[in-house]
Every structure is written in structure tokens, then in C-alpha cells.
Amino acid sequence: MKAIKNMWKGFTSAWGQFFRLMFKAKGKTGRAKYMCVIIPILLSILLFLTLAGLLVEKQNPQVVRVTGYYLLYFYLPYNLIVKILSFCLVARRNHDIGVNKWFALIMFIPNIGIVYLVILMVISSHFQMLIHPHKYLQG
């Protein structure tokens, strides 16, 4: 029970930090806090696309249910707003792994951006040693 309470506390502190630093790209965001915010965002995007795909399903070759297309009209602005609001989060995560913050712009490229957000979940902050070995091998 205590483990669940600690997980919930970490989850809420990650979202609190996300809203507090929403427009600040300075600093770093660790992998755990990044994952607590990005996973629900990616799941909501996946839910939108799945619902749209199910509603656009063809019942008859001549008739297509257009409800799914209307859902996509809500999805596109939602996706854009979510990406704009999480831009600074991705920039801070890039800084944490030692990559230039401007690489956060990759997330606006369709399909590649979602893959990039997932890659940022996997890479640890020790990735800096692979990118800039000269900083760590001075002796």
C-alpha cells in the first residue's frame, strides 16, 4: 500500500512540476517525471486515433460513417495544443540527456515526433557520456 502511495505522490509531483514549469525550458527533467507526463499524453493521442479509426470504418463501399472525420477535427487542434504545451518539457529532457534543446522541435514532425518522444523515455541521463566523452575522459 505504501508503494502505491509513493507512486501516486511521484505522479502528482511530476504533473505539478509540468504545470509549474510549462513555459520554462531551463533546467532538467529526469526520466521518471518525463514518463509520468508523456505516457498519459501519448495514450490520449492513441485513444483519439483509435476512436477515429473505428468510427471511420467502412460498412458499405459507398457509405462511410463521417463521425470519425469529425473526431479528427477535434484531434488535430488537441494534438497541436498538447505538443506546444509539452515543448518545454521535451527541451528540459533533452538538456538532461545532453542533447541540444532545439531537438525538441522534432516532436512537431508527424510520426517521427512520436517516436522521438518514446526514445526520450528510454534514454538515461548517462547518455551524455556517449555524446560528449571528452568531458568525462579528461584526466
PDB file of C-alpha atoms in Angstrom:
ATOM      1  CA  MET A   1       0.000   0.000   0.000  1.00  0.00           C
ATOM      2  CA  LYS A   2       2.876   2.324   0.800  1.00  0.00           C
ATOM      3  CA  ALA A   3       4.416   1.662  -2.620  1.00  0.00           C
ATOM      4  CA  ILE A   4       1.191   2.722  -4.347  1.00  0.00           C
ATOM      5  CA  LYS A   5       1.060   5.857  -2.203  1.00  0.00           C
ATOM      6  CA  ASN A   6       4.665   6.695  -3.165  1.00  0.00           C
ATOM      7  CA  MET A   7       3.932   6.085  -6.850  1.00  0.00           C
ATOM      8  CA  TRP A   8       0.901   8.389  -6.683  1.00  0.00           C
ATOM      9  CA  LYS A   9       2.968  11.035  -4.908  1.00  0.00           C
ATOM     10  CA  GLY A  10       5.635  10.843  -7.631  1.00  0.00           C
ATOM     11  CA  PHE A  11       2.982  11.012 -10.343  1.00  0.00           C
ATOM     12  CA  THR A  12       1.311  14.087  -8.859  1.00  0.00           C
ATOM     13  CA  SER A  13       4.643  15.829  -8.249  1.00  0.00           C
ATOM     14  CA  ALA A  14       5.616  15.199 -11.889  1.00  0.00           C
ATOM     15  CA  TRP A  15       2.393  16.793 -13.128  1.00  0.00           C
ATOM     16  CA  GLY A  16       2.813  19.648 -10.644  1.00  0.00           C
ATOM     17  CA  GLN A  17       6.302  20.304 -11.989  1.00  0.00           C
ATOM     18  CA  PHE A  18       4.966  20.075 -15.547  1.00  0.00           C
ATOM     19  CA  PHE A  19       2.351  22.782 -14.933  1.00  0.00           C
ATOM     20  CA  ARG A  20       4.712  24.935 -12.863  1.00  0.00           C
ATOM     21  CA  LEU A  21       7.493  24.859 -15.491  1.00  0.00           C
ATOM     22  CA  MET A  22       5.258  24.669 -18.561  1.00  0.00           C
ATOM     23  CA  PHE A  23       6.816  27.718 -20.220  1.00  0.00           C
ATOM     24  CA  LYS A  24      10.367  27.406 -18.843  1.00  0.00           C
ATOM     25  CA  ALA A  25      12.928  25.483 -20.864  1.00  0.00           C
ATOM     26  CA  LYS A  26      15.770  25.990 -18.372  1.00  0.00           C
ATOM     27  CA  GLY A  27      16.764  23.136 -16.147  1.00  0.00           C
ATOM     28  CA  LYS A  28      16.469  19.391 -16.442  1.00  0.00           C
ATOM     29  CA  THR A  29      13.686  16.832 -16.222  1.00  0.00           C
ATOM     30  CA  GLY A  30      14.516  13.304 -15.175  1.00  0.00           C
ATOM     31  CA  ARG A  31      13.308  10.222 -16.965  1.00  0.00           C
ATOM     32  CA  ALA A  32      10.752   9.219 -14.315  1.00  0.00           C
ATOM     33  CA  LYS A  33       8.995  12.596 -14.246  1.00  0.00           C
ATOM     34  CA  TYR A  34       9.118  12.775 -18.039  1.00  0.00           C
ATOM     35  CA  MET A  35       7.478   9.356 -18.308  1.00  0.00           C
ATOM     36  CA  CYS A  36       4.755  10.272 -15.779  1.00  0.00           C
ATOM     37  CA  VAL A  37       3.681  13.135 -18.046  1.00  0.00           C
ATOM     38  CA  ILE A  38       4.361  11.809 -21.557  1.00  0.00           C
ATOM     39  CA  ILE A  39       2.753   8.367 -21.188  1.00  0.00           C
ATOM     40  CA  PRO A  40      -0.759   9.758 -20.432  1.00  0.00           C
ATOM     41  CA  ILE A  41      -0.342  12.278 -23.261  1.00  0.00           C
ATOM     42  CA  LEU A  42       0.662   9.559 -25.737  1.00  0.00           C
ATOM     43  CA  LEU A  43      -2.202   7.339 -24.544  1.00  0.00           C
ATOM     44  CA  SER A  44      -4.709  10.157 -25.084  1.00  0.00           C
ATOM     45  CA  ILE A  45      -3.391  10.700 -28.620  1.00  0.00           C
ATOM     46  CA  LEU A  46      -3.623   6.951 -29.274  1.00  0.00           C
ATOM     47  CA  LEU A  47      -7.191   6.929 -27.919  1.00  0.00           C
ATOM     48  CA  PHE A  48      -8.209   9.764 -30.258  1.00  0.00           C
ATOM     49  CA  LEU A  49      -6.726   7.996 -33.270  1.00  0.00           C
ATOM     50  CA  THR A  50      -8.254   4.635 -32.334  1.00  0.00           C
ATOM     51  CA  LEU A  51     -11.717   6.134 -31.881  1.00  0.00           C
ATOM     52  CA  ALA A  52     -11.424   7.986 -35.169  1.00  0.00           C
ATOM     53  CA  GLY A  53     -10.299   4.805 -36.918  1.00  0.00           C
ATOM     54  CA  LEU A  54     -13.210   2.828 -35.509  1.00  0.00           C
ATOM     55  CA  LEU A  55     -15.741   5.487 -36.432  1.00  0.00           C
ATOM     56  CA  VAL A  56     -14.439   5.864 -39.989  1.00  0.00           C
ATOM     57  CA  GLU A  57     -14.720   2.112 -40.569  1.00  0.00           C
ATOM     58  CA  LYS A  58     -16.476   1.349 -43.829  1.00  0.00           C
ATOM     59  CA  GLN A  59     -19.762  -0.504 -43.513  1.00  0.00           C
ATOM     60  CA  ASN A  60     -20.629  -0.211 -47.150  1.00  0.00           C
ATOM     61  CA  PRO A  61     -18.294   0.657 -50.039  1.00  0.00           C
ATOM     62  CA  GLN A  62     -20.466   3.651 -50.921  1.00  0.00           C
ATOM     63  CA  VAL A  63     -21.254   4.828 -47.378  1.00  0.00           C
ATOM     64  CA  VAL A  64     -18.638   5.884 -44.850  1.00  0.00           C
ATOM     65  CA  ARG A  65     -19.543   6.999 -41.359  1.00  0.00           C
ATOM     66  CA  VAL A  66     -18.233  10.545 -41.149  1.00  0.00           C
ATOM     67  CA  THR A  67     -18.273  10.759 -37.350  1.00  0.00           C
ATOM     68  CA  GLY A  68     -14.641   9.689 -37.311  1.00  0.00           C
ATOM     69  CA  TYR A  69     -13.715  12.543 -39.591  1.00  0.00           C
ATOM     70  CA  TYR A  70     -15.387  14.981 -37.204  1.00  0.00           C
ATOM     71  CA  LEU A  71     -13.403  13.438 -34.361  1.00  0.00           C
ATOM     72  CA  LEU A  72     -10.223  14.140 -36.311  1.00  0.00           C
ATOM     73  CA  TYR A  73     -11.210  17.816 -36.413  1.00  0.00           C
ATOM     74  CA  PHE A  74     -11.011  17.774 -32.608  1.00  0.00           C
ATOM     75  CA  TYR A  75      -7.841  15.678 -32.602  1.00  0.00           C
ATOM     76  CA  LEU A  76      -5.710  17.998 -34.725  1.00  0.00           C
ATOM     77  CA  PRO A  77      -6.100  21.097 -32.513  1.00  0.00           C
ATOM     78  CA  TYR A  78      -5.772  18.910 -29.398  1.00  0.00           C
ATOM     79  CA  ASN A  79      -2.545  17.407 -30.713  1.00  0.00           C
ATOM     80  CA  LEU A  80      -1.119  20.820 -31.577  1.00  0.00           C
ATOM     81  CA  ILE A  81      -2.007  22.316 -28.182  1.00  0.00           C
ATOM     82  CA  VAL A  82      -0.546  19.330 -26.311  1.00  0.00           C
ATOM     83  CA  LYS A  83       2.682  19.493 -28.305  1.00  0.00           C
ATOM     84  CA  ILE A  84       3.056  23.230 -27.769  1.00  0.00           C
ATOM     85  CA  LEU A  85       2.469  22.885 -24.023  1.00  0.00           C
ATOM     86  CA  SER A  86       4.884  19.950 -23.676  1.00  0.00           C
ATOM     87  CA  PHE A  87       7.612  21.578 -25.807  1.00  0.00           C
ATOM     88  CA  CYS A  88       9.475  22.943 -22.768  1.00  0.00           C
ATOM     89  CA  LEU A  89       9.212  19.559 -21.034  1.00  0.00           C
ATOM     90  CA  VAL A  90      10.882  17.890 -24.014  1.00  0.00           C
ATOM     91  CA  ALA A  91      13.508  20.663 -24.142  1.00  0.00           C
ATOM     92  CA  ARG A  92      14.333  20.078 -20.452  1.00  0.00           C
ATOM     93  CA  ARG A  93      14.529  16.320 -21.071  1.00  0.00           C
ATOM     94  CA  ASN A  94      16.906  16.953 -23.991  1.00  0.00           C
ATOM     95  CA  HIS A  95      19.076  19.060 -21.679  1.00  0.00           C
ATOM     96  CA  ASP A  96      19.068  16.224 -19.128  1.00  0.00           C
ATOM     97  CA  ILE A  97      20.460  13.720 -21.634  1.00  0.00           C
ATOM     98  CA  GLY A  98      22.960  16.231 -23.057  1.00  0.00           C
ATOM     99  CA  VAL A  99      21.284  16.975 -26.387  1.00  0.00           C
ATOM    100  CA  ASN A 100      20.656  20.482 -27.719  1.00  0.00           C
ATOM    101  CA  LYS A 101      17.267  21.805 -26.612  1.00  0.00           C
ATOM    102  CA  TRP A 102      16.347  22.706 -30.180  1.00  0.00           C
ATOM    103  CA  PHE A 103      15.994  18.998 -30.950  1.00  0.00           C
ATOM    104  CA  ALA A 104      12.641  19.311 -29.173  1.00  0.00           C
ATOM    105  CA  LEU A 105      11.309  20.688 -32.475  1.00  0.00           C
ATOM    106  CA  ILE A 106      11.499  17.136 -33.859  1.00  0.00           C
ATOM    107  CA  MET A 107       8.284  16.313 -31.989  1.00  0.00           C
ATOM    108  CA  PHE A 108       6.308  18.509 -34.409  1.00  0.00           C
ATOM    109  CA  ILE A 109       7.198  16.242 -37.361  1.00  0.00           C
ATOM    110  CA  PRO A 110       4.331  13.771 -37.864  1.00  0.00           C
ATOM    111  CA  ASN A 111       5.106  10.143 -36.916  1.00  0.00           C
ATOM    112  CA  ILE A 112       8.800  10.885 -36.291  1.00  0.00           C
ATOM    113  CA  GLY A 113       7.855  13.133 -33.382  1.00  0.00           C
ATOM    114  CA  ILE A 114       6.006  10.386 -31.529  1.00  0.00           C
ATOM    115  CA  VAL A 115       8.938   8.011 -31.997  1.00  0.00           C
ATOM    116  CA  TYR A 116      11.259  10.723 -30.650  1.00  0.00           C
ATOM    117  CA  LEU A 117       9.073  11.173 -27.548  1.00  0.00           C
ATOM    118  CA  VAL A 118       9.286   7.424 -26.894  1.00  0.00           C
ATOM    119  CA  ILE A 119      13.075   7.424 -27.405  1.00  0.00           C
ATOM    120  CA  LEU A 120      13.394  10.147 -24.764  1.00  0.00           C
ATOM    121  CA  MET A 121      11.657   7.783 -22.315  1.00  0.00           C
ATOM    122  CA  VAL A 122      14.232   5.063 -22.916  1.00  0.00           C
ATOM    123  CA  ILE A 123      17.475   7.051 -22.901  1.00  0.00           C
ATOM    124  CA  SER A 124      19.004   7.594 -19.493  1.00  0.00           C
ATOM    125  CA  SER A 125      20.853  10.710 -18.374  1.00  0.00           C
ATOM    126  CA  HIS A 126      24.117   8.736 -18.666  1.00  0.00           C
ATOM    127  CA  PHE A 127      23.691   9.127 -22.424  1.00  0.00           C
ATOM    128  CA  GLN A 128      25.812  12.302 -22.093  1.00  0.00           C
ATOM    129  CA  MET A 129      28.929  10.166 -21.748  1.00  0.00           C
ATOM    130  CA  LEU A 130      28.325   8.720 -25.211  1.00  0.00           C
ATOM    131  CA  ILE A 131      27.697  12.108 -26.828  1.00  0.00           C
ATOM    132  CA  HIS A 132      30.475  14.092 -25.112  1.00  0.00           C
ATOM    133  CA  PRO A 133      33.135  11.565 -23.985  1.00  0.00           C
ATOM    134  CA  HIS A 134      35.865  14.235 -23.917  1.00  0.00           C
ATOM    135  CA  LYS A 135      34.166  15.900 -20.922  1.00  0.00           C
ATOM    136  CA  TYR A 136      34.283  12.701 -18.892  1.00  0.00           C
ATOM    137  CA  LEU A 137      37.627  11.253 -20.005  1.00  0.00           C
ATOM    138  CA  GLN A 138      39.796  14.240 -19.092  1.00  0.00           C
ATOM    139  CA  GLY A 139      42.387  13.188 -16.643  1.00  0.00           C
TER     140      GLY A 139
END
